Tab-separated table of C-alpha atoms and ligand atoms in Angstrom:
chain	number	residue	atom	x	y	z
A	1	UNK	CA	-33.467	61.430	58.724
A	2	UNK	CA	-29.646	60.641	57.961
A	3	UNK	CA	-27.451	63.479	56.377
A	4	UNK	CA	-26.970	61.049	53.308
A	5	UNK	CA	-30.899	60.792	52.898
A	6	UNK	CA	-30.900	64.780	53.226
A	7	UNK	CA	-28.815	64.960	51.094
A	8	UNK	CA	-30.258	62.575	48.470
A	9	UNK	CA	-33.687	64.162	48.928
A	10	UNK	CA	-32.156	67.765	48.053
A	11	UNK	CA	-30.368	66.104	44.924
A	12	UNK	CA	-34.108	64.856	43.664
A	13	UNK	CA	-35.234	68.552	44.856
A	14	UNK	CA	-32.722	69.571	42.344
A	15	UNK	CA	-33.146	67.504	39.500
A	16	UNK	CA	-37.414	68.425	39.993
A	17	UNK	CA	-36.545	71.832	39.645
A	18	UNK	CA	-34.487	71.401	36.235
A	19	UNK	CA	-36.902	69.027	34.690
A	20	UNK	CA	-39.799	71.828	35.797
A	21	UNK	CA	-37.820	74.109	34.303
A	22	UNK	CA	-36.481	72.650	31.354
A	23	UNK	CA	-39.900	71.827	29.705
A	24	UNK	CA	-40.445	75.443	29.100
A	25	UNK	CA	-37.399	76.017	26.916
A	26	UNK	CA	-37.079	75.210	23.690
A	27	UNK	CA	-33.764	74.997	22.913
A	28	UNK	CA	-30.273	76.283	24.922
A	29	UNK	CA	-28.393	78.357	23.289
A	30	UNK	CA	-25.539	78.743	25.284
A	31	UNK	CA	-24.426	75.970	27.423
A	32	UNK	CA	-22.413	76.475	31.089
A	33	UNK	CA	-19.252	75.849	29.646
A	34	UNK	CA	-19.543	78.409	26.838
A	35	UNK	CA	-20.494	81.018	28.745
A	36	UNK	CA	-18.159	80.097	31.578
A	37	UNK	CA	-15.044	80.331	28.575
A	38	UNK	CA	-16.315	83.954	27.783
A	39	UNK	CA	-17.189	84.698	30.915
A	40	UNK	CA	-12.960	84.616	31.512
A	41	UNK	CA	-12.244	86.314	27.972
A	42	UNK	CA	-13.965	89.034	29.059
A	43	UNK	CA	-12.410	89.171	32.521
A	44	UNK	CA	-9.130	89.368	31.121
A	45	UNK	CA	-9.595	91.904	29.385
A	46	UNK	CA	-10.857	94.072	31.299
A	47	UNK	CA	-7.737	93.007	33.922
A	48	UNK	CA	-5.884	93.854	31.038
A	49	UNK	CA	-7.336	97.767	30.101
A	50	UNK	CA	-8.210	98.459	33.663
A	51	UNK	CA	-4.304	97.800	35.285
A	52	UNK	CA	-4.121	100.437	37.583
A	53	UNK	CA	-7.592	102.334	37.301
A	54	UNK	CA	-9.424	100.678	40.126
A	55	UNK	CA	-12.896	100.552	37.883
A	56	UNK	CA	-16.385	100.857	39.494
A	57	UNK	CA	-18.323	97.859	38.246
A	58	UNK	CA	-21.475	98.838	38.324
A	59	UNK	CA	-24.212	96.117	38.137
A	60	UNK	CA	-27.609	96.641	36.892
A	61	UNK	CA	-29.862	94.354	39.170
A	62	UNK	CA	-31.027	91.913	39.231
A	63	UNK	CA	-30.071	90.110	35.679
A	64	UNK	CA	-26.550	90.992	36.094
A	65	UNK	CA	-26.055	89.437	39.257
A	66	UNK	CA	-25.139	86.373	38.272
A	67	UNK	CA	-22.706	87.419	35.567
A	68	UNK	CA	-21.264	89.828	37.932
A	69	UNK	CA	-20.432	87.389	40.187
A	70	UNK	CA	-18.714	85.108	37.488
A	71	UNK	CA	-16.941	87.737	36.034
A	72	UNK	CA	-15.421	89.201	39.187
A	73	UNK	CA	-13.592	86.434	40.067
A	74	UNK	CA	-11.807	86.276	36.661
A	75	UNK	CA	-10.684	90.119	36.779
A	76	UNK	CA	-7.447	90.404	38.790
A	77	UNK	CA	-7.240	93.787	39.317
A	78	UNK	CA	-8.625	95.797	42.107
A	79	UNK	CA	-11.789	97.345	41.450
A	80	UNK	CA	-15.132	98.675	43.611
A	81	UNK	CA	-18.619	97.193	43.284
A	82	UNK	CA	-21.947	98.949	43.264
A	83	UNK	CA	-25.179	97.814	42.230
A	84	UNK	CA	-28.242	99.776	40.837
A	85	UNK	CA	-31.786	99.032	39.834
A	86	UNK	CA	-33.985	100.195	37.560
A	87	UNK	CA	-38.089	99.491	36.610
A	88	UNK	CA	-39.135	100.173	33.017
A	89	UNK	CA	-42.833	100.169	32.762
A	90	UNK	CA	-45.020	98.387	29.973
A	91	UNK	CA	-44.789	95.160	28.393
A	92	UNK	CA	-43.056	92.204	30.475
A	93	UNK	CA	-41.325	90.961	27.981
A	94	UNK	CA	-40.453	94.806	25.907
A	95	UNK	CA	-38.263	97.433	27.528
A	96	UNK	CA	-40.552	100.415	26.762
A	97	UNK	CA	-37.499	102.885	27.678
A	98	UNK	CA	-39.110	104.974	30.529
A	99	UNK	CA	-37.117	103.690	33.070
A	100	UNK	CA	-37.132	104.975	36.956
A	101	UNK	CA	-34.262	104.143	39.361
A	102	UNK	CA	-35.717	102.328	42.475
A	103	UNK	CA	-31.739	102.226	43.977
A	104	UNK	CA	-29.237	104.212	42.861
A	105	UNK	CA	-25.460	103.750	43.396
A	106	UNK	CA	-23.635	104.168	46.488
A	107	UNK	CA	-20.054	105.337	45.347
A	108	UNK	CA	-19.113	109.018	43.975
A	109	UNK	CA	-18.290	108.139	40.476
A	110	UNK	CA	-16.989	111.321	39.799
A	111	UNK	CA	-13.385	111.164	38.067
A	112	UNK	CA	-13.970	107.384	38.254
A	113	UNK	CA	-13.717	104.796	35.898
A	114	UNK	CA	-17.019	102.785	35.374
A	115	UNK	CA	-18.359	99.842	33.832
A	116	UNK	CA	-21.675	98.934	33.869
A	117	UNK	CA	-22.492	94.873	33.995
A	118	UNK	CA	-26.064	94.172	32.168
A	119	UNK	CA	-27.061	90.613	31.180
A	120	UNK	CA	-28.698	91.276	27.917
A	121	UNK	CA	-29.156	94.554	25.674
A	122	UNK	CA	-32.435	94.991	23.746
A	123	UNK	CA	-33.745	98.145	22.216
A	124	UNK	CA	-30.145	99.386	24.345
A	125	UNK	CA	-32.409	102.538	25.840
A	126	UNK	CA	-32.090	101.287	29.560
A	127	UNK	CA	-28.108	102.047	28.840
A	128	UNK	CA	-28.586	105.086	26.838
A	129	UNK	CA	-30.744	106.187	29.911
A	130	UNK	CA	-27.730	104.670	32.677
A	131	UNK	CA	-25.400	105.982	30.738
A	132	UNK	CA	-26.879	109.375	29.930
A	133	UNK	CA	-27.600	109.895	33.880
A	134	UNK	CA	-23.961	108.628	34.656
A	135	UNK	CA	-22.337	111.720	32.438
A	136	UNK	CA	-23.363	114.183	34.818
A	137	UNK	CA	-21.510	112.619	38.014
A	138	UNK	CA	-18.511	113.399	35.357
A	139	UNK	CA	-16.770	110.417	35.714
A	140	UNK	CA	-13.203	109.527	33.997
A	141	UNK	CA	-15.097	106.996	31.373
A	142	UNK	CA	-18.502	104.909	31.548
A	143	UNK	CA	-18.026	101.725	29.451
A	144	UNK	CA	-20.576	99.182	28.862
A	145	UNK	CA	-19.945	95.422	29.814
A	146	UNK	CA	-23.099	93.071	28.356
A	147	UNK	CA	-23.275	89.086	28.554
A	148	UNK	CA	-25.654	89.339	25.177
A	149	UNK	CA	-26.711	91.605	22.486
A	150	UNK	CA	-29.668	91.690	20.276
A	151	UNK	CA	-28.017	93.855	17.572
A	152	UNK	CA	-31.610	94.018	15.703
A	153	UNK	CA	-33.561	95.226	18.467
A	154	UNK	CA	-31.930	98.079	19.133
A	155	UNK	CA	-33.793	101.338	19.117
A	156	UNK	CA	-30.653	103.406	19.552
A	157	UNK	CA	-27.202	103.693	18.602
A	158	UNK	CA	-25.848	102.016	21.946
A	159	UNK	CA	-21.455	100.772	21.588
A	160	UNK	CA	-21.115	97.810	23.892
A	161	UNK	CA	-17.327	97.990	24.980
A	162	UNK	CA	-17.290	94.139	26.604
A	163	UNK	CA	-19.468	92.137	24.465
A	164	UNK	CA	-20.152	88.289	25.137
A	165	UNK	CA	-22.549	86.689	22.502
A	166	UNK	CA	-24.828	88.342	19.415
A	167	UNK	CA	-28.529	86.496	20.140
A	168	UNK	CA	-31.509	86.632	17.805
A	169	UNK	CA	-34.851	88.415	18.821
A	170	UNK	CA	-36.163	85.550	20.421
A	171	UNK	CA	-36.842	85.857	24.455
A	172	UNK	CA	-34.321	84.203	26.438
A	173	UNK	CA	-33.648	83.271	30.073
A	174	UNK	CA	-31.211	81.957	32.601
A	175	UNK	CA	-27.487	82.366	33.824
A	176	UNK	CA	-29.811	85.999	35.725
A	177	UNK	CA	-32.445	86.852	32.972
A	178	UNK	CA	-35.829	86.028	34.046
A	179	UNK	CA	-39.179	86.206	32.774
A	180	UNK	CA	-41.564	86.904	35.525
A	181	UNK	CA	-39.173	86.596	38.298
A	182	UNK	CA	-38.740	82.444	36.684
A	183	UNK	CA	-35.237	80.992	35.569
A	184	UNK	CA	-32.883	83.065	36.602
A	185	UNK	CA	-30.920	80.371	38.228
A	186	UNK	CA	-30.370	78.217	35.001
A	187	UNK	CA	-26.611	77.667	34.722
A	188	UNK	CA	-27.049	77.681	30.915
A	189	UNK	CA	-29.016	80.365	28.703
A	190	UNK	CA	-32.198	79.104	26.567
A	191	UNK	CA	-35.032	80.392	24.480
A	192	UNK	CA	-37.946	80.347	26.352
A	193	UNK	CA	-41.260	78.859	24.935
A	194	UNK	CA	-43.102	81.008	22.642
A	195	UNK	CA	-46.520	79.481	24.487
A	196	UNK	CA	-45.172	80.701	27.953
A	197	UNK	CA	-45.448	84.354	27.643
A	198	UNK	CA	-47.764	84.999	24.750
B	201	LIG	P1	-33.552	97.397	26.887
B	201	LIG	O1	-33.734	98.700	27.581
B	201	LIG	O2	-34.636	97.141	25.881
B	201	LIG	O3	-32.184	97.214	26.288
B	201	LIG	O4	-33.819	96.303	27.979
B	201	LIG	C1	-32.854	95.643	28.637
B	201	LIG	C2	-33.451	94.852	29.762
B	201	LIG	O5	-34.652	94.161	29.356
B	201	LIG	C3	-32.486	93.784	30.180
B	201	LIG	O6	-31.621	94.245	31.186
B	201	LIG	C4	-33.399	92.681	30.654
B	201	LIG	O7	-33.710	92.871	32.009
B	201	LIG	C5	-34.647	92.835	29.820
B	201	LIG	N1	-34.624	91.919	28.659
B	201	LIG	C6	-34.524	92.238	27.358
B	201	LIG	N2	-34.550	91.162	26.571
B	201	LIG	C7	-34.653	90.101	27.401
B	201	LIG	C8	-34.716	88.667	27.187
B	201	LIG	O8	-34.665	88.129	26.069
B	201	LIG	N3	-34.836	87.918	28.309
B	201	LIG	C9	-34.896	88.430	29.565
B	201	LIG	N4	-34.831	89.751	29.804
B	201	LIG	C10	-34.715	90.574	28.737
B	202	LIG	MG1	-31.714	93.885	33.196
């Protein structure tokens, strides 16, 4: 086969994939190009309070991954990246707040100034737990960095320093959130199908 009929073939690949996709949302909520203009917001800022502190960024896998990645390359300071995961047990679509840390970071964030990337906070007690285990490292500040917020899910009083957007309680994936492994590479974020997961 030619390189042009590869090439074609992996463009009809693609499109497949979007259509297969696409049928099980039911609305998007936030196209590319909104998130891509907060996406750089937000990375100025921080470039902005972190001149000279040489942050940890510490991202939560695997749902921040993709924001991470985004965000990084709008932040011109220097800064260190880490990654840690986490499994919370119950409900696939709940957090249910007992959370055990399958890999834990790499750097000594002691003294250190950290900021933990998470795509989306819920009930907020995966951070409370993050955050809670972080304090005794003693670092020089944890702050919390979040692409979304579900303000009336949350089961604890949780301050998200970097905020992107508010969402309902609806379940949502792409742009890194999944549900069941699924969607996480949609550029855009949608609400997934109530028929899907119920
Ligand atoms: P929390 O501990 O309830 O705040 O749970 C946060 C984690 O649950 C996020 O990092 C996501 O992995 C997952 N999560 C919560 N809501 C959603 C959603 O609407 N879509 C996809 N994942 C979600
Ligand atoms: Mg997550």
């Amino acid at each position: 086969m030619k390189k042009w009929q590869l090439k074609k073939l992996e463009q009809l690949r693609e499109l497949k994939k979007d259509k297969e996709m696409k049928t099980d949302i039911a609305e998007v909520l936030l196209d590319e190009q909104t998130i891509q203009n907060k996406v750089m917001e937000l990375g100025k800022k921080i470039s902005e309070d972190y001149k000279d502190k040489n942050p940890v960024m510490v991202c939560i896998l695997k749902g921040g991954v993709i924001f991470l990645t985004d965000l990084i390359k709008n932040i011109s300071i220097p800064l260190e990246l880490d990654f840690m995961s986490l499994s919370s047990y119950g409900d696939t679509t709940k957090s249910s707040g007992v959370v055990k840390i399958k890999k834990d970071i790499d750097v000594d964030i002691t003294g250190r100034h950290v900021i933990i990337i998470e795509d989306i906070v819920d009930s907020g007690l995966t951070l409370k737990y993050i955050n809670e285990y972080f304090k005794r490292h003693k670092p020089a500040s944890v702050k919390i960095c979040a692409l979304l917020d579900k303000p009336e899910a949350h089961k604890t009083d949780i301050y998200i320093d970097y905020k992107g957007f508010k969402v309902g309680n609806e379940f949502v994936v792409g742009y890194g959130l999944d549900y069941a492994q699924k969607y996480r590479n949609l550029p855009y974020i949608g609400i997934l199908k109530k028929e899907i997961y119920s």
